[in-house]
Short mmCIF file of C-alpha atoms in Angstrom, two decimals:
data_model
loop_
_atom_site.label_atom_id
_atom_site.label_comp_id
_atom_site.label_asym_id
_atom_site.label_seq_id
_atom_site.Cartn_x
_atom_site.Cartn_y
_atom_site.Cartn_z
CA UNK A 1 33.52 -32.64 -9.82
CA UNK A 2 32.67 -29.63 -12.21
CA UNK A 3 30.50 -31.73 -13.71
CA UNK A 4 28.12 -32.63 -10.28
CA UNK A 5 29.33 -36.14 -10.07
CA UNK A 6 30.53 -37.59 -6.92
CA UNK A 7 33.66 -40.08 -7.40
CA UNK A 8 34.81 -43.46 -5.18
CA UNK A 9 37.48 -45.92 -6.10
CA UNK A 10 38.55 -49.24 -4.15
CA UNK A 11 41.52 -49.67 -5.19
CA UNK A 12 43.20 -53.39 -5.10
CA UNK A 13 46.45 -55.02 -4.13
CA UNK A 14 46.81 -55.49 -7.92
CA UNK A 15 46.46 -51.83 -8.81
CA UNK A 16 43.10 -52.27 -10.45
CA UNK A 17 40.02 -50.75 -9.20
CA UNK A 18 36.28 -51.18 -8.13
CA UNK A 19 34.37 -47.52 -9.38
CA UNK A 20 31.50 -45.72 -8.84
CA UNK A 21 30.26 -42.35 -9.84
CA UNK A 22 27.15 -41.11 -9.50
CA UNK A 23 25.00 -37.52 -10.00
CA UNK A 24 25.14 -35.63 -6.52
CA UNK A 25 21.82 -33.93 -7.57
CA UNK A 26 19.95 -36.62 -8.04
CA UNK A 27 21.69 -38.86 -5.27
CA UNK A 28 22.78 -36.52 -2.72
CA UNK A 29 24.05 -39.24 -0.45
CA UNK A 30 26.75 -42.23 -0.66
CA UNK A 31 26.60 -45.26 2.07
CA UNK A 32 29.07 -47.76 2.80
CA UNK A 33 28.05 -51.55 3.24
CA UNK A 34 30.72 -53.75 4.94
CA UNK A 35 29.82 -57.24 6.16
CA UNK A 36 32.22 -59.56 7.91
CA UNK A 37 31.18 -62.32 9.45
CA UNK A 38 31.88 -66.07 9.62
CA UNK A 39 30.10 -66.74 6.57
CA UNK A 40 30.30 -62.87 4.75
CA UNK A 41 33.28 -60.76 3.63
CA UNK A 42 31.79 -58.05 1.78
CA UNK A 43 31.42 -54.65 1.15
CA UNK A 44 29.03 -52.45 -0.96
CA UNK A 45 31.87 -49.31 -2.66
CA UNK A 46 29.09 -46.92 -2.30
CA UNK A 47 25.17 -46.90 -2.61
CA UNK A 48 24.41 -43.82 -4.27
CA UNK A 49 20.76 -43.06 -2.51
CA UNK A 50 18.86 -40.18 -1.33
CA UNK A 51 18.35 -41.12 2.33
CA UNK A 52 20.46 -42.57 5.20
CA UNK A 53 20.16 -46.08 6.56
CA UNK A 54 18.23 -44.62 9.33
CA UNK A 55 15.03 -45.59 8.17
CA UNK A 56 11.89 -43.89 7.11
CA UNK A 57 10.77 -41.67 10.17
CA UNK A 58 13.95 -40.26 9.78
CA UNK A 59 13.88 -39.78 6.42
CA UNK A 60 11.09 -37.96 6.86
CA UNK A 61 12.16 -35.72 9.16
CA UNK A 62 15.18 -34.72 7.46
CA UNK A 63 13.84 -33.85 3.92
CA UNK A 64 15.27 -37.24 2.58
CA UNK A 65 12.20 -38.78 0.85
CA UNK A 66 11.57 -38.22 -2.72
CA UNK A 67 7.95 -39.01 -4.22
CA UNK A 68 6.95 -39.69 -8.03
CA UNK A 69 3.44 -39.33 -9.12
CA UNK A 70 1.65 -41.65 -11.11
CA UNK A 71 3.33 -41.76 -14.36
CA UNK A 72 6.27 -39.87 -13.51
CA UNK A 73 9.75 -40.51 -14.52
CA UNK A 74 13.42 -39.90 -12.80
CA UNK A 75 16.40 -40.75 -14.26
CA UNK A 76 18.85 -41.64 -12.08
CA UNK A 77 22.88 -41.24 -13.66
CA UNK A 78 25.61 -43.66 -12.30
CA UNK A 79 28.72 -45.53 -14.25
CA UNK A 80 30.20 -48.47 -12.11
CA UNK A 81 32.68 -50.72 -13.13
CA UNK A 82 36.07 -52.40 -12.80
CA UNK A 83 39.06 -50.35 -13.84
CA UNK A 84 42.40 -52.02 -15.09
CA UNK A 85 45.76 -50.55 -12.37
CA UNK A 86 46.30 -47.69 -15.40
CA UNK A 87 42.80 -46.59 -15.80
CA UNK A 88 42.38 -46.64 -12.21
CA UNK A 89 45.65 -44.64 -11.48
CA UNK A 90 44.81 -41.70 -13.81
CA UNK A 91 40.65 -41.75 -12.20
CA UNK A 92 42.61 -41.72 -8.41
CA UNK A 93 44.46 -38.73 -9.32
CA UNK A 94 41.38 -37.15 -10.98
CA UNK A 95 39.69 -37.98 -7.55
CA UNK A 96 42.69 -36.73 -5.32
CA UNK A 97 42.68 -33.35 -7.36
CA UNK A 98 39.31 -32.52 -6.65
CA UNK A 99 39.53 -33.61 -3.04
CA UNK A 100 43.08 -30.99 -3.00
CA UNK A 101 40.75 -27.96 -4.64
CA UNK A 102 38.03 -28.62 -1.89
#
């Protein structure tokens, strides 16, 4: 959005509505968990992070890893939560807006 967040919603069969939004510059990338198994049927919305699942040498080559120094701080910015069917309806046409400007 305008404001450098990135936006995802699951939305459920009763209108309410799994949410994550997180700071694109400080996590540039989103992944998708999704486990379903015999025992598992779960899935992670979106794991705001600043590499890919492709481990480290990869990460490495493609300008993924971020290093603090001793001491140093980051502060990383991120509001998840559940949203009730009418808070999640207005926040999916916030998100379909900004997809439609794109």
């Amino acid at each position: 959005d305008a404001d450098g967040y990135a936006h995802s919603l699951q939305q459920l069969p009763d209108g309410s509505a799994f949410y994550v939004s997180h700071r694109i510059a400080e996590l540039p990338l989103g992944l998708r968990w999704i486990a379903r198994t015999g025992d598992e049927d779960a899935m992670g919305l979106v794991l705001p992070a600043t590499a890919e699942h492709k481990g480290l040498a990869y990460a490495g080559r493609n300008d993924q890893l971020k290093w603090l120094q001793a001491d140093e701080q980051v502060t990383l910015s991120m509001v998840v939560g559940w949203l009730d069917r009418s808070r999640a309806d207005e926040v999916r046409t916030r998100i379909e807006s900004i997809v439609a400007a794109k």
